[in-house]
Structures are given as C-alpha cells and as structure tokens.
Amino acid sequence: MADKYLELVNSGMTKKLAKLLGLPRPPRLRRYTPDTALLPGPVLVLGASARAQQLCDTLVSWGLDVRRHDAGQSKLGGIVLLLDELTDPEQLSELMLTTGAALRQLVPGARLVSFSRPALAENSPAVAAVRQGIDGLIRSLGREMRAGATANGIVLENETQLDSASALGALRFFFSGRSAYVDGQFLRVRTEYGELPADFRAPLRGKVAVVTGAARGIGADIARTLARDGAQVVLVDMPAAGDALAKVANEVGGTTLQLDVTAKDAGTRILDHALTRHGGLDLVVHNAGITRDKLLANMDAGRWDSVIAVNISAQLRMNEIFLAAKLPGLRVVSLASTSGIAGNRGQTNYAASKAGVIGMVRASAGLFAEHGGSIAAVAPGFIETEMTAKIPLGTRTVARLVLPSLMQGGLPVDVAEAIAFLGSDAAAGLNGSTLRVCGQSLVGA
Ligand code: NAD
C-alpha cells in the first residue's frame, strides 16, 4: 500500500495531480546494493579539525571525489561538517551559511554528516552550548533535507578521534544506502575499538550469526542481509513457524533451530547449535518479539507476562549464557522500538519491554567489552510488516505520511541494514548505543 502510494505520487500524470492537490509526496529512498556507489556525487568537507587531512585521505581511498571548498556550481552527493573543535556558538555562523548554500547543490539521496563532541557537565558553558546546539541543528536539518537526503551526526566521546575505526564505520554507514531510513540521528563513538572490514562488500565474511524470530518480517530480512554481507546464519523461530523458517533458511543457505526463546535452555541450545554446526558464534540478533496490546485498565496477566517474557526476559537470560561462554569479540544487537522511547497508548507492556532493552544494552556494554565484544540496539519506528498491518488505517496513515521527515514507513530491510552495521566489527566502538531507524518520526523525538 505505501509503495503503491509512493509510485502514484512520483510518476507521470499522477505526480502532477498529486502536486496540484498538495498531497504529501514521499521521496524515493536511496537504498543499498553492493554495486551502487557509496555517495551519489562528490563530497564537500567543511570546517576545521586536527584530523581533517587524515579523514579526507580516507575518503579519497574510498573512491570519493573530495572537495574542501565549495565550488558553488557542481552537484554534491554529500557534505561532512567538522564541528568537533568548536568552542562557542558564535563560531557556527560562517560555516552554517556556507553549508546552507551547499545544500542547494545536493542531489537526491545525498547525505550530510557532522562530527562533534558531547556536551558534558564539566564543559565550560559556552563549549556545552555549542556542542548541545549541534544536536538541535542536525535534527532540524534532517527535517529540511529533500528528495530522500538525510542529515545525521557522529559524536566523538572520550577523546576518540574522527579517523578511529568506529567513527569511519559510522560515517560509511550514514553515507551509504544502508542508512536510507535513518534521519536526524546521532551515533556515539565511545572507544577506539573496532576494525574496518578488509572487503566493504562482505563485512561479515567468516562470521557466524544467529537471528531469532527469523521466519518472517524484519527477522527474515535480517537473515537475508547478514547472509548477503557474508555471514553464515542460524535462523531461530517457534516450531509452529517451521515451514516459513526453512524457506528463508534455504534462501540464505543457513541452518534452522526451532525453539521458543522463552525456554530456560534457549541460550544453551543456540550456543551448542552454533558451535557444533558452524564452529563458532560471532553475532546474536535478538529480534523475536510480540505485541499483546490493551489499555492497562483492561490488561490481563497473560498479555502482560508473555510480552515481558519474549521481548526482554528471554534476552537477559540468553545473554547471561553467552557472557558465561566468554566468546571472544561476540557482538549482540537487540530490537527495541520507538514505543519504548515515546510510549504508546495500549502498549504499556510492550513499551516497558522495549525501553527495558535500551536499559539492558547500556548496562551490558561493559560486560561484553571484557571479552572484546559489544552490544547495541536498534529502535525501529513504523516498519511495514504483518505486525503493523494490523494497525487501523487512520493511525497507520499518520504514522507513515505525517510523523516521519521522510514521509513513509520504513521497510524491514532498513532495520536489517542498521543491525548488520551495528553487528559488525566496525561498530565495536559504539558499544551500548541505541540507534533509531524511524525516518525521523516525531514520536519520541
Ligand atoms: P513479526 O510478528 O512479523 O515477526 C516476529 C517473529 O518472531 C515471528 O516469526 C515469530 O514467530 C517470532 N517469535 C515470536 N515469539 C517467539 C518466541 N517466543 N520464540 C521464537 N520466536 C518467536 O514481527 P516484526 O514486525 O518482524 O518485528 C520484529 C521485531 O522488531 C520485534 O522485536 C518487534 O517488537 C520489533 N519492532 C517492529 C516494529 C515494526 O514496525 N514492525 C517496530 C519496532 C520494533
């Protein structure tokens, strides 16, 4: 349905009619394929930073046409703003006016990415003001970008540098079509850990990945995306979903494991399967999740308990097993939700479980880091799946067209791309983070 609307308002006569009637016209998003260029045009790097030259050298080594000054004429595929050394809000003026002029040269699907430092209580008021100001600036820019272009930021915490592996990994993610439905968001680089892949087309080559809830929806697309990126995939789902699970597994050349993730021995069975059938375990994606919506006044124990059991308790229990196994460099990515950030009527149980995921991820980062591992979460907004197809049409239309800057629901693959990135070695320095994949929805913004 969303795709049909997109098609109608973007092609031929119906495009003209939609324009005439003032209907919202969602842009086509630039999504990733291994054969498309990293950016759809040259990249302009604005601002000063101690490592600016190293960054430009890296961009050139990625095959990009890098400009340090705005030629004023040529089309641009991207803009990088180096804002990490600013010390006062007044320093923004000149740079922002130059950026404003460059925005007019962006091609559809272009990317703007800023580098900045976190605003901390121990900063001087002026330093904290400019750093926090960047937050509002980038989020507003996200809402001003057009034709599927996005604006996102990378925050360099703890003295990390803009050419550290995870900062570069985050930059590549934001540049590429992998971040098509990510807008107005920040990735926080916390440590220098991490490693860029030898082959950017197969960043998960040689890795063994487990995906729970892989029989359909977002989970099936996560399995496909991880396999495309080079991983061997173990697909986990309920025995009742066995046929659908086998179908996806055949498609991606993976193995299946039928189990209920709430079973007490789920973690041990997953670990045993990965080690005996694939010889290791490098990445776990906790995707299995359910909704049992009811206003709290009408809630029953069955609905409450099952949501908490599947969406958070099972993950806590499985993570304990994985941590106890001391697997070197284990990466875990979990599914949160914007409902857990903003709250949602009728979803007290679901929102408690998904906000719980965000808390769990933050608190588990140190534990996974002890063995070189990491953990992160993705908080999807409105994604077109069987789960959201059940939402009444009016609410669904608002969630798709009105709330997100990108004026459309996301696709399961948009969530999968973010997970594939956060589960890669290049994202190790983002340990403990939650990334929203929501098209910059106003929900919880
Ligand atoms: P879905 O209902 O289409 O698929 C979920 C899968 O998980 C199913 O195959 C199901 O059989 C499996 N599953 C459920 N309980 C299980 C259990 N106990 N053990 C093993 N497998 C189990 O859902 P989806 O829309 O693809 O969502 C996937 C994840 O993304 C969920 O965690 C969901 O909360 C989250 N999410 C989805 C959206 C969205 O818009 N669709 C938004 C935010 C977050």
Short mmCIF file of C-alpha atoms and ligand atoms in Angstrom, two decimals:
data_model
loop_
_atom_site.label_atom_id
_atom_site.label_comp_id
_atom_site.label_asym_id
_atom_site.label_seq_id
_atom_site.Cartn_x
_atom_site.Cartn_y
_atom_site.Cartn_z
CA MET A 1 0.00 0.00 0.00
CA ALA A 2 2.69 2.50 0.98
CA ASP A 3 4.73 1.52 -2.07
CA LYS A 4 1.71 2.00 -4.35
CA TYR A 5 1.14 5.49 -2.96
CA LEU A 6 4.83 6.29 -3.42
CA GLU A 7 4.64 5.09 -7.04
CA LEU A 8 1.50 7.14 -7.73
CA VAL A 9 2.79 10.44 -6.39
CA ASN A 10 6.19 10.07 -8.03
CA SER A 11 5.36 9.09 -11.60
CA GLY A 12 3.79 10.58 -14.72
CA MET A 13 0.38 12.23 -14.71
CA THR A 14 -0.45 11.19 -11.16
CA LYS A 15 2.69 13.00 -9.96
CA LYS A 16 1.36 16.24 -11.48
CA LEU A 17 -2.08 15.64 -9.97
CA ALA A 18 -0.61 14.95 -6.52
CA LYS A 19 1.37 18.19 -6.78
CA LEU A 20 -1.74 20.12 -7.82
CA LEU A 21 -3.77 18.70 -4.94
CA GLY A 22 -0.96 19.36 -2.47
CA LEU A 23 -0.81 15.66 -1.43
CA PRO A 24 2.25 14.62 0.57
CA ARG A 25 4.85 13.27 -1.85
CA PRO A 26 7.20 10.85 -0.07
CA PRO A 27 10.60 10.70 -1.79
CA ARG A 28 12.14 7.51 -3.13
CA LEU A 29 14.89 6.49 -0.73
CA ARG A 30 18.40 5.59 -1.89
CA ARG A 31 18.81 2.02 -0.55
CA TYR A 32 21.96 -0.08 -0.53
CA THR A 33 23.05 -2.60 -3.10
CA PRO A 34 26.65 -3.84 -3.13
CA ASP A 35 27.10 -2.38 -6.63
CA THR A 36 25.93 1.20 -6.03
CA ALA A 37 28.41 4.00 -5.29
CA LEU A 38 28.91 4.98 -1.64
CA LEU A 39 27.61 8.50 -2.39
CA PRO A 40 25.67 9.76 -5.44
CA GLY A 41 28.19 12.56 -6.12
CA PRO A 42 31.23 14.47 -4.77
CA VAL A 43 31.56 15.10 -1.03
CA LEU A 44 32.26 18.56 0.40
CA VAL A 45 34.18 18.58 3.70
CA LEU A 46 33.61 21.81 5.62
CA GLY A 47 35.16 23.02 8.89
CA ALA A 48 38.47 22.60 10.65
CA SER A 49 39.70 19.68 12.72
CA ALA A 50 43.15 18.32 13.68
CA ARG A 51 42.48 15.08 11.76
CA ALA A 52 40.74 16.66 8.78
CA GLN A 53 43.52 15.70 6.35
CA GLN A 54 43.53 12.06 7.52
CA LEU A 55 39.77 11.97 7.08
CA CYS A 56 39.98 13.41 3.55
CA ASP A 57 42.70 10.89 2.64
CA THR A 58 40.42 8.08 3.82
CA LEU A 59 37.50 9.43 1.80
CA VAL A 60 39.71 9.52 -1.29
CA SER A 61 40.80 5.91 -0.61
CA TRP A 62 37.07 5.02 -0.60
CA GLY A 63 36.87 6.29 -4.18
CA LEU A 64 35.11 9.56 -3.35
CA ASP A 65 35.62 12.88 -5.12
CA VAL A 66 36.52 15.09 -2.12
CA ARG A 67 36.20 18.90 -2.10
CA ARG A 68 37.46 21.17 0.67
CA HIS A 69 35.90 24.31 -0.74
CA ASP A 70 32.50 24.91 -2.19
CA ALA A 71 32.92 25.45 -5.93
CA GLY A 72 29.39 26.86 -5.89
CA GLN A 73 28.27 25.15 -9.08
CA SER A 74 28.77 21.42 -9.09
CA LYS A 75 26.27 18.91 -7.76
CA LEU A 76 27.11 17.30 -4.44
CA GLY A 77 26.40 13.79 -3.12
CA GLY A 78 27.38 14.59 0.45
CA ILE A 79 28.56 17.15 2.97
CA VAL A 80 30.73 16.43 6.02
CA LEU A 81 30.72 19.06 8.76
CA LEU A 82 33.72 19.04 11.09
CA LEU A 83 32.35 20.67 14.23
CA ASP A 84 34.39 18.82 16.86
CA GLU A 85 36.66 21.73 17.76
CA LEU A 86 34.08 24.49 18.16
CA THR A 87 34.13 26.30 21.50
CA ASP A 88 31.41 28.95 21.16
CA PRO A 89 28.01 29.12 19.38
CA GLU A 90 29.14 32.27 17.52
CA GLN A 91 31.64 30.17 15.55
CA LEU A 92 28.76 28.40 13.79
CA SER A 93 27.64 31.38 11.72
CA GLU A 94 30.04 31.39 8.74
CA LEU A 95 30.17 27.60 8.47
CA MET A 96 26.41 27.26 8.55
CA LEU A 97 25.86 29.89 5.88
CA THR A 98 28.35 28.07 3.63
CA THR A 99 26.54 24.81 4.42
CA GLY A 100 23.20 26.41 3.60
CA ALA A 101 24.46 27.41 0.15
CA ALA A 102 25.87 23.91 -0.43
CA LEU A 103 22.52 22.31 0.48
CA ARG A 104 21.09 23.73 -2.74
CA GLN A 105 23.59 21.64 -4.73
CA LEU A 106 22.67 18.30 -3.16
CA VAL A 107 21.40 15.56 -5.46
CA PRO A 108 18.51 13.25 -4.43
CA GLY A 109 19.54 10.72 -1.77
CA ALA A 110 22.51 12.86 -0.66
CA ARG A 111 23.91 12.71 2.88
CA LEU A 112 25.02 15.31 5.39
CA VAL A 113 27.06 14.01 8.35
CA SER A 114 28.51 16.06 11.21
CA PHE A 115 31.31 15.23 13.63
CA SER A 116 31.04 16.79 17.08
CA ARG A 117 31.91 16.23 20.75
CA PRO A 118 29.43 15.52 23.57
CA ALA A 119 28.14 18.37 25.77
CA LEU A 120 29.22 17.46 29.29
CA ALA A 121 28.51 18.95 32.73
CA GLU A 122 32.24 19.62 33.16
CA ASN A 123 32.49 21.70 29.94
CA SER A 124 32.53 25.49 30.11
CA PRO A 125 29.00 26.84 29.46
CA ALA A 126 29.98 28.15 26.01
CA VAL A 127 31.52 24.82 24.95
CA ALA A 128 28.49 22.89 26.22
CA ALA A 129 26.19 25.36 24.46
CA VAL A 130 27.77 24.93 21.03
CA ARG A 131 28.02 21.14 21.42
CA GLN A 132 24.40 20.77 22.52
CA GLY A 133 23.45 23.28 19.84
CA ILE A 134 24.71 20.88 17.19
CA ASP A 135 22.12 18.38 18.38
CA GLY A 136 19.27 20.79 17.58
CA LEU A 137 20.96 21.94 14.39
CA ILE A 138 21.33 18.45 12.87
CA ARG A 139 17.85 17.33 13.94
CA SER A 140 16.40 20.46 12.30
CA LEU A 141 18.49 19.94 9.17
CA GLY A 142 17.11 16.40 8.97
CA ARG A 143 13.65 17.94 8.68
CA GLU A 144 14.81 20.38 5.97
CA MET A 145 16.51 17.88 3.66
CA ARG A 146 14.65 16.99 0.48
CA ALA A 147 14.40 14.20 -2.08
CA GLY A 148 15.42 11.39 0.28
CA ALA A 149 18.54 13.20 1.51
CA THR A 150 19.30 12.86 5.23
CA ALA A 151 21.30 14.61 7.97
CA ASN A 152 22.87 12.65 10.81
CA GLY A 153 25.74 13.14 13.27
CA ILE A 154 28.66 11.29 14.84
CA VAL A 155 29.53 12.26 18.42
CA LEU A 156 33.13 11.57 19.40
CA GLU A 157 33.13 10.69 23.10
CA ASN A 158 36.06 10.01 25.43
CA GLU A 159 38.74 11.63 23.26
CA THR A 160 38.05 9.30 20.33
CA GLN A 161 39.24 10.73 17.01
CA LEU A 162 37.38 11.23 13.78
CA ASP A 163 39.56 8.73 11.96
CA SER A 164 39.06 5.93 14.52
CA ALA A 165 37.63 2.71 13.11
CA SER A 166 34.12 3.08 14.50
CA ALA A 167 33.89 6.78 13.56
CA LEU A 168 34.79 5.83 9.98
CA GLY A 169 32.45 2.82 10.15
CA ALA A 170 29.62 5.12 11.27
CA LEU A 171 30.46 7.61 8.51
CA ARG A 172 30.33 4.89 5.84
CA PHE A 173 27.02 3.65 7.27
CA PHE A 174 25.49 7.14 7.13
CA PHE A 175 26.86 7.80 3.60
CA SER A 176 25.61 4.51 2.17
CA GLY A 177 22.13 3.36 1.23
CA ARG A 178 22.23 1.21 4.38
CA SER A 179 21.02 4.24 6.37
CA ALA A 180 18.19 5.15 3.93
CA TYR A 181 15.55 5.36 6.71
CA VAL A 182 17.84 6.91 9.38
CA ASP A 183 17.47 10.67 9.64
CA GLY A 184 18.22 13.25 12.33
CA GLN A 185 20.08 10.70 14.49
CA PHE A 186 23.45 10.52 16.24
CA LEU A 187 25.86 7.62 16.62
CA ARG A 188 28.16 7.95 19.64
CA VAL A 189 31.71 6.62 19.32
CA ARG A 190 32.79 5.63 22.82
CA THR A 191 36.06 3.75 22.32
CA GLU A 192 38.78 3.35 19.73
CA TYR A 193 37.91 -0.37 19.49
CA GLY A 194 36.79 -1.74 16.19
CA GLU A 195 38.12 -2.68 12.82
CA LEU A 196 37.07 -1.76 9.33
CA PRO A 197 36.46 -4.80 7.11
CA ALA A 198 39.06 -5.90 4.55
CA ASP A 199 36.24 -6.06 1.99
CA PHE A 200 33.45 -3.49 2.37
CA ARG A 201 31.18 -5.61 0.19
CA ALA A 202 31.37 -8.52 2.65
CA PRO A 203 31.87 -7.01 6.11
CA LEU A 204 30.62 -10.17 7.88
CA ARG A 205 32.62 -12.70 5.89
CA GLY A 206 33.64 -15.64 8.09
CA LYS A 207 31.20 -14.72 10.87
CA VAL A 208 28.53 -16.98 12.37
CA ALA A 209 25.32 -15.10 13.18
CA VAL A 210 22.14 -16.18 14.98
CA VAL A 211 18.83 -14.41 14.29
CA THR A 212 15.78 -15.10 16.48
CA GLY A 213 12.29 -14.69 15.02
CA ALA A 214 13.76 -15.21 11.53
CA ALA A 215 10.74 -16.90 9.88
CA ARG A 216 9.14 -13.68 8.67
CA GLY A 217 9.03 -9.88 8.82
CA ILE A 218 12.08 -7.99 9.99
CA GLY A 219 13.84 -11.17 11.20
CA ALA A 220 13.71 -12.78 7.73
CA ASP A 221 15.24 -9.64 6.20
CA ILE A 222 17.93 -9.55 8.89
CA ALA A 223 18.87 -13.14 7.94
CA ARG A 224 18.98 -12.18 4.23
CA THR A 225 21.06 -9.07 4.89
CA LEU A 226 23.59 -10.81 7.14
CA ALA A 227 23.97 -13.59 4.57
CA ARG A 228 24.45 -11.04 1.78
CA ASP A 229 27.18 -9.42 3.92
CA GLY A 230 28.99 -12.75 4.10
CA ALA A 231 27.80 -14.36 7.37
CA GLN A 232 26.73 -17.96 7.92
CA VAL A 233 23.29 -17.63 9.51
CA VAL A 234 21.45 -19.72 12.10
CA LEU A 235 17.72 -18.98 11.86
CA VAL A 236 15.69 -19.44 15.04
CA ASP A 237 11.89 -19.36 15.41
CA MET A 238 8.96 -21.15 17.05
CA PRO A 239 8.29 -24.76 15.94
CA ALA A 240 4.89 -23.56 14.59
CA ALA A 241 6.77 -21.33 12.12
CA GLY A 242 8.96 -24.24 10.94
CA ASP A 243 7.94 -24.22 7.26
CA ALA A 244 8.42 -20.48 6.80
CA LEU A 245 11.71 -20.71 8.69
CA ALA A 246 13.01 -23.50 6.43
CA LYS A 247 12.09 -21.45 3.36
CA VAL A 248 14.12 -18.42 4.47
CA ALA A 249 16.99 -20.70 5.57
CA ASN A 250 17.12 -22.34 2.12
CA GLU A 251 17.17 -18.93 0.50
CA VAL A 252 20.19 -17.77 2.54
CA GLY A 253 21.99 -21.13 2.83
CA GLY A 254 21.61 -21.11 6.62
CA THR A 255 20.63 -23.69 9.23
CA THR A 256 17.45 -23.67 11.34
CA LEU A 257 16.81 -24.14 15.02
CA GLN A 258 13.19 -24.42 16.12
CA LEU A 259 12.75 -23.19 19.66
CA ASP A 260 10.82 -20.82 21.86
CA VAL A 261 13.26 -18.16 23.06
CA THR A 262 11.50 -18.09 26.44
CA ALA A 263 12.55 -21.72 27.11
CA LYS A 264 15.02 -21.89 30.00
CA ASP A 265 17.59 -23.72 27.86
CA ALA A 266 17.22 -21.48 24.76
CA GLY A 267 20.64 -19.82 25.19
CA THR A 268 22.44 -23.13 25.69
CA ARG A 269 20.74 -24.71 22.67
CA ILE A 270 21.60 -21.74 20.45
CA LEU A 271 25.22 -21.80 21.60
CA ASP A 272 25.52 -25.60 21.11
CA HIS A 273 23.97 -25.39 17.63
CA ALA A 274 26.27 -22.56 16.50
CA LEU A 275 29.41 -24.23 17.87
CA THR A 276 28.70 -27.78 16.62
CA ARG A 277 27.18 -26.90 13.22
CA HIS A 278 29.19 -23.78 12.37
CA GLY A 279 32.27 -23.87 14.59
CA GLY A 280 31.69 -20.57 16.39
CA LEU A 281 29.35 -17.76 17.36
CA ASP A 282 30.17 -14.14 16.47
CA LEU A 283 26.83 -12.31 16.37
CA VAL A 284 23.45 -12.74 18.05
CA VAL A 285 20.43 -10.72 16.91
CA HIS A 286 17.58 -10.72 19.46
CA ASN A 287 14.75 -9.99 17.04
CA ALA A 288 11.91 -12.29 18.24
CA GLY A 289 9.22 -10.05 19.70
CA ILE A 290 5.47 -9.89 20.21
CA THR A 291 2.75 -7.33 20.93
CA ARG A 292 -0.32 -8.02 23.08
CA ASP A 293 -1.88 -4.54 23.16
CA LYS A 294 -4.52 -3.49 25.72
CA LEU A 295 -5.08 -0.38 27.79
CA LEU A 296 -3.60 -1.05 31.21
CA ALA A 297 -7.07 -0.78 32.76
CA ASN A 298 -8.08 -3.85 30.71
CA MET A 299 -4.76 -5.70 30.88
CA ASP A 300 -4.62 -9.36 31.94
CA ALA A 301 -1.68 -11.37 33.26
CA GLY A 302 -1.40 -13.44 30.08
CA ARG A 303 -0.86 -10.41 27.87
CA TRP A 304 1.45 -8.63 30.28
CA ASP A 305 3.63 -11.60 31.15
CA SER A 306 4.04 -13.00 27.62
CA VAL A 307 5.31 -9.67 26.25
CA ILE A 308 7.81 -9.22 29.06
CA ALA A 309 8.90 -12.87 28.75
CA VAL A 310 9.60 -12.81 24.98
CA ASN A 311 10.78 -9.22 24.49
CA ILE A 312 13.13 -8.78 27.43
CA SER A 313 13.41 -11.63 29.98
CA ALA A 314 14.44 -14.16 27.31
CA GLN A 315 17.18 -11.79 26.11
CA LEU A 316 18.50 -11.20 29.63
CA ARG A 317 18.68 -14.96 30.25
CA MET A 318 20.31 -15.78 26.91
CA ASN A 319 22.88 -13.00 27.29
CA GLU A 320 23.97 -14.48 30.63
CA ILE A 321 24.70 -17.78 28.85
CA PHE A 322 26.60 -16.04 26.04
CA LEU A 323 28.63 -13.94 28.50
CA ALA A 324 29.49 -17.02 30.58
CA ALA A 325 30.84 -18.70 27.42
CA LYS A 326 33.44 -15.86 27.12
CA LEU A 327 33.30 -15.94 23.32
CA PRO A 328 35.93 -13.53 22.00
CA GLY A 329 34.53 -10.47 20.21
CA LEU A 330 30.88 -11.52 20.46
CA ARG A 331 28.50 -8.89 19.09
CA VAL A 332 24.86 -8.69 20.17
CA VAL A 333 22.19 -6.50 18.59
CA SER A 334 18.73 -6.27 20.08
CA LEU A 335 15.40 -4.92 18.83
CA ALA A 336 14.00 -2.03 20.83
CA SER A 337 11.24 0.27 19.49
CA THR A 338 10.34 3.94 19.38
CA SER A 339 7.33 2.88 21.51
CA GLY A 340 9.87 2.24 24.26
CA ILE A 341 11.19 5.80 23.85
CA ALA A 342 7.95 7.73 23.41
CA GLY A 343 5.38 5.43 24.97
CA ASN A 344 2.29 4.36 23.06
CA ARG A 345 -1.35 4.12 24.07
CA GLY A 346 -2.33 0.49 24.64
CA GLN A 347 1.29 -0.64 24.80
CA THR A 348 2.37 -0.29 28.45
CA ASN A 349 3.63 -3.89 28.42
CA TYR A 350 5.38 -3.59 25.04
CA ALA A 351 6.90 -0.17 25.84
CA ALA A 352 8.16 -1.44 29.22
CA SER A 353 9.85 -4.38 27.45
CA LYS A 354 11.37 -2.27 24.67
CA ALA A 355 12.58 0.54 26.96
CA GLY A 356 13.97 -2.34 29.02
CA VAL A 357 16.04 -3.42 26.01
CA ILE A 358 17.60 0.05 25.82
CA GLY A 359 18.49 -0.09 29.52
CA MET A 360 19.83 -3.63 29.22
CA VAL A 361 22.06 -2.68 26.30
CA ARG A 362 23.52 0.33 28.11
CA ALA A 363 24.19 -1.71 31.26
CA SER A 364 25.63 -4.73 29.40
CA ALA A 365 28.19 -2.81 27.33
CA GLY A 366 30.98 -3.17 29.90
CA LEU A 367 30.27 -6.87 30.39
CA PHE A 368 30.55 -7.66 26.68
CA ALA A 369 33.62 -5.42 26.31
CA GLU A 370 35.52 -7.62 28.82
CA HIS A 371 35.99 -10.17 26.04
CA GLY A 372 36.27 -7.71 23.16
CA GLY A 373 32.55 -7.89 22.47
CA SER A 374 29.84 -5.27 22.18
CA ILE A 375 26.10 -4.84 22.35
CA ALA A 376 23.77 -2.33 20.71
CA ALA A 377 20.09 -1.87 19.91
CA VAL A 378 18.01 -0.61 17.04
CA ALA A 379 14.75 1.20 17.77
CA PRO A 380 12.55 0.97 14.67
CA GLY A 381 9.69 3.38 14.11
CA PHE A 382 6.88 2.42 11.74
CA ILE A 383 8.05 -0.52 9.62
CA GLU A 384 5.81 -2.18 7.03
CA THR A 385 5.28 -5.73 8.40
CA GLU A 386 2.45 -8.08 9.40
CA MET A 387 2.72 -6.60 12.90
CA THR A 388 1.97 -3.04 11.70
CA ALA A 389 -0.55 -4.16 9.03
CA LYS A 390 -2.92 -4.80 11.96
CA ILE A 391 -2.90 -1.11 12.98
CA PRO A 392 -6.12 0.77 11.98
CA LEU A 393 -5.80 2.59 8.61
CA GLY A 394 -6.09 6.13 10.02
CA THR A 395 -3.36 5.61 12.61
CA ARG A 396 -1.25 3.80 10.03
CA THR A 397 -1.51 6.68 7.55
CA VAL A 398 -0.46 9.24 10.17
CA ALA A 399 2.45 7.02 11.25
CA ARG A 400 3.63 6.71 7.64
CA LEU A 401 2.96 10.04 5.99
CA VAL A 402 2.71 12.65 8.71
CA LEU A 403 5.09 11.79 11.51
CA PRO A 404 8.42 10.95 9.78
CA SER A 405 10.51 13.59 7.97
CA LEU A 406 10.94 11.02 5.19
CA MET A 407 7.11 10.80 4.86
CA GLN A 408 6.84 7.00 4.63
CA GLY A 409 7.07 3.83 6.67
CA GLY A 410 10.37 2.00 6.68
CA LEU A 411 10.93 -1.43 5.14
CA PRO A 412 12.19 -4.43 7.13
CA VAL A 413 15.43 -4.19 5.16
CA ASP A 414 16.07 -0.70 6.61
CA VAL A 415 16.16 -2.18 10.11
CA ALA A 416 18.22 -5.13 8.86
CA GLU A 417 20.87 -2.84 7.35
CA ALA A 418 21.31 -0.98 10.65
CA ILE A 419 21.61 -4.28 12.50
CA ALA A 420 24.17 -5.63 10.05
CA PHE A 421 26.25 -2.50 10.63
CA LEU A 422 25.91 -2.49 14.44
CA GLY A 423 26.76 -6.20 14.48
CA SER A 424 29.98 -5.68 12.51
CA ASP A 425 33.48 -5.18 13.92
CA ALA A 426 33.45 -1.62 12.55
CA ALA A 427 30.76 -0.73 15.12
CA ALA A 428 32.53 -2.14 18.21
CA GLY A 429 33.32 1.38 19.45
CA LEU A 430 29.59 2.22 19.53
CA ASN A 431 29.12 -0.31 22.36
CA GLY A 432 25.97 0.36 24.44
CA SER A 433 24.23 2.52 21.79
CA THR A 434 20.64 2.50 20.57
CA LEU A 435 20.00 3.78 17.04
CA ARG A 436 16.56 4.86 15.89
CA VAL A 437 15.55 3.69 12.41
CA CYS A 438 12.37 5.72 12.12
CA GLY A 439 12.63 8.15 9.19
CA GLN A 440 12.93 10.86 11.87
CA SER A 441 9.45 10.25 13.24
CA LEU A 442 8.16 12.91 15.61
CA VAL A 443 7.27 10.07 18.01
CA GLY A 444 9.63 10.36 20.95
CA ALA A 445 11.76 12.91 19.09
P1 NAD B 1 6.61 -10.33 13.28
O1 NAD B 1 5.48 -10.63 14.21
O2 NAD B 1 6.31 -10.16 11.84
O3 NAD B 1 7.74 -11.46 13.44
C1 NAD B 1 8.21 -11.88 14.70
C2 NAD B 1 8.81 -13.26 14.59
O4 NAD B 1 9.25 -13.65 15.92
C3 NAD B 1 7.80 -14.31 14.14
O5 NAD B 1 8.37 -15.13 13.13
C4 NAD B 1 7.50 -15.10 15.40
O6 NAD B 1 7.15 -16.47 15.16
C5 NAD B 1 8.83 -14.98 16.16
N1 NAD B 1 8.64 -15.20 17.60
C6 NAD B 1 7.71 -14.64 18.40
N2 NAD B 1 7.82 -15.14 19.64
C7 NAD B 1 8.83 -16.04 19.63
C8 NAD B 1 9.42 -16.89 20.61
N3 NAD B 1 8.95 -16.91 21.87
N4 NAD B 1 10.46 -17.67 20.26
C9 NAD B 1 10.93 -17.66 18.99
N5 NAD B 1 10.41 -16.88 18.02
C10 NAD B 1 9.37 -16.08 18.33
O7 NAD B 1 7.32 -9.03 13.87
P2 NAD B 1 8.21 -7.91 13.15
O8 NAD B 1 7.36 -6.76 12.81
O9 NAD B 1 9.06 -8.52 12.08
O10 NAD B 1 9.12 -7.43 14.39
C11 NAD B 1 10.40 -7.99 14.67
C12 NAD B 1 11.00 -7.26 15.86
O11 NAD B 1 11.05 -5.85 15.58
C13 NAD B 1 10.18 -7.39 17.15
O12 NAD B 1 11.05 -7.48 18.25
C14 NAD B 1 9.39 -6.10 17.19
O13 NAD B 1 8.99 -5.77 18.50
C15 NAD B 1 10.39 -5.13 16.61
N6 NAD B 1 9.78 -3.90 16.08
C16 NAD B 1 8.95 -3.94 14.99
C17 NAD B 1 8.40 -2.77 14.51
C18 NAD B 1 7.52 -2.72 13.30
O14 NAD B 1 7.09 -1.62 12.90
N7 NAD B 1 7.20 -3.85 12.67
C19 NAD B 1 8.68 -1.55 15.13
C20 NAD B 1 9.51 -1.55 16.24
C21 NAD B 1 10.07 -2.74 16.70
#
